[in-house]
XYZ file of C-alpha atoms in Angstrom:
523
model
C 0.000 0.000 0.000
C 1.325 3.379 -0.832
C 1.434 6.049 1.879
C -0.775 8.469 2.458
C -0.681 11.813 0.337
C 0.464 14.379 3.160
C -2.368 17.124 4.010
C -1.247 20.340 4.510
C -1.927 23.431 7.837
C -3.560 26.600 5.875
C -3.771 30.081 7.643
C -5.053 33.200 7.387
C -2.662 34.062 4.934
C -2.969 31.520 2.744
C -6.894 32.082 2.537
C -7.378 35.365 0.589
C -10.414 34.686 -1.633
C -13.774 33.076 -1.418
C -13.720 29.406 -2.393
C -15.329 26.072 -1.506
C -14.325 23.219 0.238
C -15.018 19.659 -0.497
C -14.423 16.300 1.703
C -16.130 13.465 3.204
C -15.990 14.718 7.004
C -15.696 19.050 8.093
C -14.592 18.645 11.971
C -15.130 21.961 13.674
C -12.599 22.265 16.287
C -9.130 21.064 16.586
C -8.736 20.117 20.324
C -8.941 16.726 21.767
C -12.139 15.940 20.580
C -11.504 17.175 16.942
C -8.482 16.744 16.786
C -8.327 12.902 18.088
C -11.388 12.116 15.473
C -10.029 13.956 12.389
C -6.884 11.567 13.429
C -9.030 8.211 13.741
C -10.884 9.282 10.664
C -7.987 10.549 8.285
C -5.479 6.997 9.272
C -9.015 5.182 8.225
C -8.755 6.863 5.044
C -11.255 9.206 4.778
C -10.697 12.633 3.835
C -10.980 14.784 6.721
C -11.171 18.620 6.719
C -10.867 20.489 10.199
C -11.960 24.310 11.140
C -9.962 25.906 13.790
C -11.094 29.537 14.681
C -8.331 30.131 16.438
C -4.358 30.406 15.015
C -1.428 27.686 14.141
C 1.284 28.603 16.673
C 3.821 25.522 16.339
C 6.254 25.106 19.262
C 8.991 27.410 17.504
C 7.040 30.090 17.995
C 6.843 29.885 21.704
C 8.548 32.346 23.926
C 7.761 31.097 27.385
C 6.489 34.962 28.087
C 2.814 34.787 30.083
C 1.233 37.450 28.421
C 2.446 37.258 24.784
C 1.711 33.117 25.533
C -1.620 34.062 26.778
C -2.982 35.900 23.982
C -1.779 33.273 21.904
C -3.876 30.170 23.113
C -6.552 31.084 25.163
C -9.591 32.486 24.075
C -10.352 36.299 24.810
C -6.424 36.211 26.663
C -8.115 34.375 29.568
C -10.435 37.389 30.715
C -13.706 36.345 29.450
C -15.905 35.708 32.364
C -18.935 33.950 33.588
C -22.471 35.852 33.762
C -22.109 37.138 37.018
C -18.449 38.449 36.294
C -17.545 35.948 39.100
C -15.348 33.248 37.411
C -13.146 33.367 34.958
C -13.836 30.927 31.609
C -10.552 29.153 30.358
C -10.423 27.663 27.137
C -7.893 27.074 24.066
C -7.957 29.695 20.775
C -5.168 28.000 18.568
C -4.556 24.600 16.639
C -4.240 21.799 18.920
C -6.949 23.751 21.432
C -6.946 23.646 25.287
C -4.649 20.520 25.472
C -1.647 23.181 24.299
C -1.705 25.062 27.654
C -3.216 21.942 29.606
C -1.494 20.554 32.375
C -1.250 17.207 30.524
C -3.590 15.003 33.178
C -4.978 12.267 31.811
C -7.066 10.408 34.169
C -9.503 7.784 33.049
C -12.946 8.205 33.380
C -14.257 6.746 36.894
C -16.172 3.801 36.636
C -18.964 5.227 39.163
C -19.250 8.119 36.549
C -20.094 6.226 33.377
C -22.072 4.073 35.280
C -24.024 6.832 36.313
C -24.402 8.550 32.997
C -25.546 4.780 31.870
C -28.176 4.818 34.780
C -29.748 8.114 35.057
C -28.910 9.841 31.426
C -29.391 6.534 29.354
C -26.205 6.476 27.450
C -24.734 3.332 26.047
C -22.182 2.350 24.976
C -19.411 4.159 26.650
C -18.687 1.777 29.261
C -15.248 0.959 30.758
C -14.783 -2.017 28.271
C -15.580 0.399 25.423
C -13.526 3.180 25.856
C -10.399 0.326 27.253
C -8.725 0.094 23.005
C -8.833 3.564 22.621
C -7.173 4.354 26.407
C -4.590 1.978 25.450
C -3.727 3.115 22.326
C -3.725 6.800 23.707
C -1.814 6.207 26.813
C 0.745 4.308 23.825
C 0.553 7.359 21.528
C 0.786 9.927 24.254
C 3.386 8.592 26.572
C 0.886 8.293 29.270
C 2.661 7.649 32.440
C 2.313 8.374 36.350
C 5.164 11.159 37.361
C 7.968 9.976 38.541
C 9.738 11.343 41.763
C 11.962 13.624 39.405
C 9.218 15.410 38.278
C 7.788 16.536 41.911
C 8.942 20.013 42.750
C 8.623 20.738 46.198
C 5.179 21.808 45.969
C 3.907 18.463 45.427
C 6.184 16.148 47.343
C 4.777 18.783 50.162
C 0.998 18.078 48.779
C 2.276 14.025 49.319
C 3.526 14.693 52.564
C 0.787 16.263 54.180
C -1.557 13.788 52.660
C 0.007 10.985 54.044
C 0.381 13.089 57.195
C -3.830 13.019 57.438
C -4.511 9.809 56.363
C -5.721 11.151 52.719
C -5.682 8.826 49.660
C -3.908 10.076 46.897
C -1.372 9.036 44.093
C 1.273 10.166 40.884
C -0.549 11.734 38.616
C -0.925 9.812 34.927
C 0.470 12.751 32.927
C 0.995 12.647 29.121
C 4.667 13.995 28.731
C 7.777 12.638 26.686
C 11.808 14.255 27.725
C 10.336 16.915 29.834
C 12.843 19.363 30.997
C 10.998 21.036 34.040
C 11.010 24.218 32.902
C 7.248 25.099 34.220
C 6.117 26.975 31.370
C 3.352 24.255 30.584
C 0.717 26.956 30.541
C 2.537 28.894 28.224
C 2.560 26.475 25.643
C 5.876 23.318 25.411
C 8.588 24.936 23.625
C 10.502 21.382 24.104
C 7.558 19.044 22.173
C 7.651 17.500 25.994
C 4.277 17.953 26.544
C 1.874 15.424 24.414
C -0.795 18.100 23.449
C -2.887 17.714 20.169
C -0.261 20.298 18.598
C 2.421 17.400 18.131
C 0.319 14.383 18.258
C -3.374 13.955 17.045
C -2.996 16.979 14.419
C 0.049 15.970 12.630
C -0.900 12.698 12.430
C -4.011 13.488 10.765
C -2.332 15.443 8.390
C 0.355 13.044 7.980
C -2.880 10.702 6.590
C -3.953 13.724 4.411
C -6.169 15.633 6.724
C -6.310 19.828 5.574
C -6.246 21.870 8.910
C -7.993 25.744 7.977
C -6.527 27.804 11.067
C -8.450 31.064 11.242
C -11.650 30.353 10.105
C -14.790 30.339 11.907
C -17.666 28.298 11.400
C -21.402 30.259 10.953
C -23.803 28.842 9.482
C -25.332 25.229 8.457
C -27.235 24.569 5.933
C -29.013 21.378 5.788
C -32.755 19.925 4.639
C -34.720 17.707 5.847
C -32.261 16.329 8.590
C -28.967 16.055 6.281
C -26.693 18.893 6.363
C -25.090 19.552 2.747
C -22.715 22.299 3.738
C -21.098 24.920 6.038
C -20.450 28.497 5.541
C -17.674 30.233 7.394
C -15.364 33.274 7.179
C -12.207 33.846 7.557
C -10.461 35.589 10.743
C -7.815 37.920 10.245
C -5.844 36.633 12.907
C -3.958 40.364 14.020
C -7.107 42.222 14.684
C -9.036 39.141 15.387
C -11.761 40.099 13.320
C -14.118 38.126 11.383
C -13.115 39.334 7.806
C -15.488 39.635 4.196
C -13.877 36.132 3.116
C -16.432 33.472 2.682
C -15.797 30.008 2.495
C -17.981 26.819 1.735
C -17.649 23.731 3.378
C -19.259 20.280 1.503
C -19.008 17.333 3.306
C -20.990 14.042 4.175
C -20.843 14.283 7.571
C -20.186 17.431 9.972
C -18.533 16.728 13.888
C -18.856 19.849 16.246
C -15.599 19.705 18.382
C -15.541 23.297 19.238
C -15.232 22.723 23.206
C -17.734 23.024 26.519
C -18.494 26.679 26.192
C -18.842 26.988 22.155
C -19.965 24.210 20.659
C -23.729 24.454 22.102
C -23.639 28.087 21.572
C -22.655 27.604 17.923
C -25.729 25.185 17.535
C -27.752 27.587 19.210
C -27.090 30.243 16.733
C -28.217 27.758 13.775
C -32.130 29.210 13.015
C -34.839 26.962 14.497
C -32.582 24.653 16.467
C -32.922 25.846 20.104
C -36.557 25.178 20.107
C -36.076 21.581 18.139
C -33.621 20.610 20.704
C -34.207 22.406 23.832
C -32.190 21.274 26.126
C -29.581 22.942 23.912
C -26.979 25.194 26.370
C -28.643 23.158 29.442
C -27.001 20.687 32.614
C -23.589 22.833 31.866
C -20.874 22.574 34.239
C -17.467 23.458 34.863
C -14.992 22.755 37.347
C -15.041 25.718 39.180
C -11.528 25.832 41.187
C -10.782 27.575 44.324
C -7.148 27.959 45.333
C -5.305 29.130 48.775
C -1.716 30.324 48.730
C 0.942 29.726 51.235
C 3.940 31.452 52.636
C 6.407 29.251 53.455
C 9.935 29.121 55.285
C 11.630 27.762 52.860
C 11.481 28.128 48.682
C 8.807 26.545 46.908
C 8.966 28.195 43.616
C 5.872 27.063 42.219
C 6.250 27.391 39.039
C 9.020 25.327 38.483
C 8.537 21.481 36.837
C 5.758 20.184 36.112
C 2.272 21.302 37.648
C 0.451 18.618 39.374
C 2.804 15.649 39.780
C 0.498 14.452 42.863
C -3.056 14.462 42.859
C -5.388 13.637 46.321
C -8.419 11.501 45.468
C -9.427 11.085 48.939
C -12.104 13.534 48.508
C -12.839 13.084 44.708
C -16.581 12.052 45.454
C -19.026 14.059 48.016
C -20.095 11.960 51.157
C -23.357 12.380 52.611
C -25.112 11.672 56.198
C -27.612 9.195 56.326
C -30.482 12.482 56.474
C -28.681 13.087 53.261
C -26.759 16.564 54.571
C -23.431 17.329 53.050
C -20.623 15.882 55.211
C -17.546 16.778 53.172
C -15.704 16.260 49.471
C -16.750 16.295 45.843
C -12.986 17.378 44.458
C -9.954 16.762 43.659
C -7.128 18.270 45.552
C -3.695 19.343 44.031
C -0.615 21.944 43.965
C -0.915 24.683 42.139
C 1.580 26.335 39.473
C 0.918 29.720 38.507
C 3.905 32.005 36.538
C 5.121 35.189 38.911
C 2.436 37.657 37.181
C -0.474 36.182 37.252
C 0.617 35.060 40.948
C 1.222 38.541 41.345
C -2.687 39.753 39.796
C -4.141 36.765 41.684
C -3.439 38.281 45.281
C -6.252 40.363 46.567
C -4.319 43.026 48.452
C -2.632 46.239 47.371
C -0.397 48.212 48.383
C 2.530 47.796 50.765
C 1.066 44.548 52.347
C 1.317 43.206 48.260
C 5.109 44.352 48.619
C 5.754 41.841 51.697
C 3.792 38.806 49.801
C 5.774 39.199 46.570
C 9.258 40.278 48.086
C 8.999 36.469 49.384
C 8.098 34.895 45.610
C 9.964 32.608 45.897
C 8.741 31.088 49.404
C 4.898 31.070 48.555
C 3.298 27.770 47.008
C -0.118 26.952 46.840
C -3.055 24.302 46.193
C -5.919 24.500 43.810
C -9.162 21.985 44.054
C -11.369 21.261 40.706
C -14.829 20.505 42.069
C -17.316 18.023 40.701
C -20.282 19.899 40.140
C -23.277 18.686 41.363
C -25.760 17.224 38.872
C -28.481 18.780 40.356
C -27.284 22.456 40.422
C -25.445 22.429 36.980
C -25.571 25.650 35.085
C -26.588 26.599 31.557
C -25.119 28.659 28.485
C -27.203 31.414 26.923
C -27.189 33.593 23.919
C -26.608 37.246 25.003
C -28.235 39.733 22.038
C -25.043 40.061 19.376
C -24.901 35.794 19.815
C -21.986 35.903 22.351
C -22.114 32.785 24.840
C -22.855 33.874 28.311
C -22.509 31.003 31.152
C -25.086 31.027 33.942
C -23.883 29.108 36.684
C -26.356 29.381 39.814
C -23.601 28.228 42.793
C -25.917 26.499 44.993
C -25.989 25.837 48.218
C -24.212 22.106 47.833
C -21.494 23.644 45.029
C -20.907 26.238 47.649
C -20.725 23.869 50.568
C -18.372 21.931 48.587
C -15.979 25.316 47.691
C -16.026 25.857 51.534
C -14.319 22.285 52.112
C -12.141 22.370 49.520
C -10.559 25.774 51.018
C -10.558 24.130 54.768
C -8.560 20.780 53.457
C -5.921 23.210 51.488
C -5.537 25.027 54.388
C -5.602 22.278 56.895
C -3.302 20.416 54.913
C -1.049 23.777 54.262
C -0.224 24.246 57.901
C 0.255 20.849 58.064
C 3.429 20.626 56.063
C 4.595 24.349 57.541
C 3.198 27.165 55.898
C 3.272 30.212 58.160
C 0.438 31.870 56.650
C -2.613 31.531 53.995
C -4.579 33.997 51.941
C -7.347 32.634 50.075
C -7.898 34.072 46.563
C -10.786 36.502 46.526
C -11.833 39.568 46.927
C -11.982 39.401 50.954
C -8.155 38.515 51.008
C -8.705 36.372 53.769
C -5.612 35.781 55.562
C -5.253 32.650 57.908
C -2.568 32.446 60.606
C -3.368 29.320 62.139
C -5.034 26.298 61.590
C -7.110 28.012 64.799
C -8.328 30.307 61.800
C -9.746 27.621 59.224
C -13.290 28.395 60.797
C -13.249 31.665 59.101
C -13.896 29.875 55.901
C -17.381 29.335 56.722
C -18.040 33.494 56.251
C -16.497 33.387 52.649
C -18.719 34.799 50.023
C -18.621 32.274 47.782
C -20.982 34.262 45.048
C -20.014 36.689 42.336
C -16.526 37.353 42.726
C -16.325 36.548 46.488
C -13.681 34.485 45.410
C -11.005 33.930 42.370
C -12.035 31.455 40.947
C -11.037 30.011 37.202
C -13.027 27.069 35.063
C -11.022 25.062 32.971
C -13.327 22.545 32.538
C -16.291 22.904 30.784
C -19.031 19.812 29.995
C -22.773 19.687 28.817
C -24.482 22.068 26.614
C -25.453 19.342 24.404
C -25.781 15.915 26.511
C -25.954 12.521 25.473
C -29.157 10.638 26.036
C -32.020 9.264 25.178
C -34.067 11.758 23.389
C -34.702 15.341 22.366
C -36.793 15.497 24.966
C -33.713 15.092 27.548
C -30.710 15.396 25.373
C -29.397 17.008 22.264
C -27.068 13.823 21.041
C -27.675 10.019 21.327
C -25.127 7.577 22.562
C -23.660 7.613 18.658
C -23.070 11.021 18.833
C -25.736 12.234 16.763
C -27.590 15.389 16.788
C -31.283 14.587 17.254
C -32.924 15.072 13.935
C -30.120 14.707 12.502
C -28.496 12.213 9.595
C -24.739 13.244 9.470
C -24.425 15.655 12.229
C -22.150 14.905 15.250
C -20.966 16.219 18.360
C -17.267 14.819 19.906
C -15.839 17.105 22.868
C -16.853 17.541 26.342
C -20.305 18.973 25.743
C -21.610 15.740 25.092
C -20.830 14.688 29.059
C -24.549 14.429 31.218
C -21.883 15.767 34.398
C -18.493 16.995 34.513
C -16.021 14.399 35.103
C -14.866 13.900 38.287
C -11.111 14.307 36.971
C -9.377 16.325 34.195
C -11.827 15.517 31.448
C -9.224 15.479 28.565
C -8.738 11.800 28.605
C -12.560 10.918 28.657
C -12.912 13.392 25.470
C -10.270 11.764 23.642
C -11.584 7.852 24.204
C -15.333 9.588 23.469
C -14.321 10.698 20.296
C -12.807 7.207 19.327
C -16.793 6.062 19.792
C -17.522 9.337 17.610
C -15.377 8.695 14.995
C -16.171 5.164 14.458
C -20.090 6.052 14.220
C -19.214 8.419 11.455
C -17.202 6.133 9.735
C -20.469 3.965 9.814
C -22.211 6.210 8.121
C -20.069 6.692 5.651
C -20.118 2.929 4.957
């Protein structure tokens, strides 16, 4: 058999005059979802086009600087923000998506989750025995590994120690890295091809099987009839103003997969005319990981934001427990140390002033901990439509979500003093200090609401769950768009829940069950 004719990366620049575009599959979206199908699709031999609004930075072009990195690969430089202006919304704007300024976990998905999305959403077939090939071939094609001791800077082997210290489970990360040199600029993008994101694994290898990547162009509008789409319109963004320019192009394909991520990919359905009231639990059960972090002072240097960033992860806490009168008791979250680069350190700490002076004259001596929550099913948010089509996320923070924030302060700071820090400020806009574990009780006054306290999302899921019918979902268990012939959905939105863990890995097997329903119906 004769290899594969090489597909080709086109940018902005390349794109300077309307045209149409013809294949079997358009993927819109080029993270792990899209990326990780085009990659199935395009080695099966199909011919595989994917849309990437965002640009093609390739690892040469990375500088390791946090605000010229920033602007680079995540969407609206990181300050887009829920609703409420409370929480900010983190996603990927570049080729490759989120996973090139992920922290590289790669957990597999829980048993107790899937079987819950079996039991109460009604999906199938997405079990553990499943999604097993495509975990092992990823973990393979990845480098998926725990993190060795080499790779735990003294942020986490203090997270390990005061775990052990209080009895909490925990364990090496599985992180998907290959020659890593430490240098702790994961956020930033890997300079050093270390890091196993989409950018140097999924998307060249599609394109190595003749896959066409269009970076800077944004996908509009469908057009389909009678429940077959025939085609996709989209223009192309000139990438240094970020604008949408006057250049049209035309997508033909036989089948279409939105892989657009958590916050856009129900949005960009939503925008389609008609479809919000055919499928309306469009933009609904959306949650995402809000994360609450405390930093430390510490009598001896931590420099967080050294190595890798979470080398050691706490479990212990990863699902909520309940009394038997059903009242909150504690957990729902994973625990971890944080990494953050000096500046936005430095813009995270709610004080000004003088008393800012004394925190950052001592950089190098604070560390910290971050915990991802698992949102609750039952008080998950929803994405809207704001009037010029923008995505806005409405995420209530009830009273269990905020219960479980409150813990997930108390255990970093419990387990902070534990190993030695002198003193704790939680990020938000109280700048509540802590001076002793005698001060942990003060947690339970935290505003929690609107800004009350800094608080990031990396992790966006729902917006257009699997299950078993319009009336409750907006894809089946094949991926499908209800109503629809050859429309498909393969990233996180698909998820009835958030994860439990980092959801990358469960996105990646998910779209290996995509990508061979497409090819299905392709025949």
């Amino acid at each position: 058999m004769s290899a594969p004719t090489p597909g080709r990366i086109y940018q902005w620049t390349d794109l300077t005059q309307m045209q149409t575009i013809r294949a079997e599959v358009c993927v819109i979206g080029s993270g792990c979802g899209g990326a990780t199908l085009a990659r199935q699709l395009a080695m099966a031999g199909h011919d595989v086009v994917v849309l990437e609004r965002g640009g093609y930075y390739p690892e040469s072009t990375f500088d390791q600087s946090e605000l010229g990195m920033n602007a680079k690969l995540s969407a609206d430089r990181s300050m887009r923000a829920s609703a409420d202006g409370g929480t900010l919304l983190l996603s990927g704007n570049n080729v490759g998506g989120a996973s090139v300024h992920y922290w590289a976990d790669s957990y597999r998905t829980p048993d107790d989750r899937l079987q819950l999305w079996a039991d109460r959403y009604g999906v199938t077939g997405h079990d553990a025995a499943a999604l097993a090939p495509a975990w092992d071939e990823i973990t393979a094609t990845l480098n998926v590994h725990p993190a060795t001791e080499e790779y735990h800077n003294r942020m986490n082997q203090l997270l390990r120690a005061g775990a052990e210290q209080l009895g909490w489970e925990g364990h090496p990360v599985p992180q998907a890295r290959k020659g890593c040199v430490k240098s702790g600029h994961c956020m930033q993008g890997c300079m050093y091809r270390a890091k196993q994101s989409q950018l140097v694994t999924h998307i060249p290898q599609a394109v190595a099987h003749g896959a066409r990547v269009y970076a800077d162009v944004e996908a509009r509008e469908l057009v389909w009839e009678g429940g077959k789409v025939k085609a996709l319109h989209a223009r192309v963004v000139h990438r240094p103003s970020n604008r949408v320019s006057d250049i049209a192009l035309t997508i033909e394909a036989k089948a279409f997969v939105l892989a657009a991520g958590g916050y856009y990919s129900a949005p960009f359905l939503m925008r389609q005319d008609g479809l919000q009231s055919q499928l309306p639990m469009l933009g609904k059960q959306f949650g995402m990981n809000p994360t609450a972090m405390v930093h430390g002072l510490y009598d001896e240097d931590i420099v967080l934001w050294r190595n890798i960033p979470a080398a050691f992860g706490v479990e212990h806490f990863r699902l909520a427990k309940f009394d038997e009168a059903g009242a909150y008791v504690e957990g729902g979250y994973l625990l971890m140390a944080n990494q953050i680069q000096p500046g936005l350190l430095g813009s995270m700490m709610p004080v000004m002033g003088d008393e800012l002076g004394q925190w950052m004259s001592q950089l190098p001596r604070i560390g910290g901990t971050i915990a991802w929550i698992d949102d609750p099913a039952d008080e998950l948010g929803e994405l809207r439509l704001a009037k010029d089509g923008t995505p806005k996320v409405h995420y209530p923070y009830g009273p269990l979500t905020q219960a479980i924030l409150r813990d997930t302060i108390k255990k970093q700071a419990q387990l902070q003093f534990a190993v030695g820090a002198r003193k704790l400020m939680v990020a938000g806009a109280d700048a509540l200090q802590l001076n002793s574990p005698a001060d942990i009780d003060k947690i339970d006054q935290l505003e929690i609401r609107a800004g009350g306290l800094f608080m990031a999302a990396p992790h966006p899921a729902g917006g257009c769950v699997m299950g078993r019918s319009a009336k409750d979902s907006v894809t089946d268990s094949s991926h499908r768009v209800h109503g629809f012939d050859n429309l498909f959905v393969a990233d996180s939105s698909v998820f009835p829940t958030p994860v439990s863990v980092d959801p990358s890995f469960t996105i990646m097997a998910f779209s290996y069950v995509a990508a061979e329903h497409v090819r299905q119906h392709l025949g």
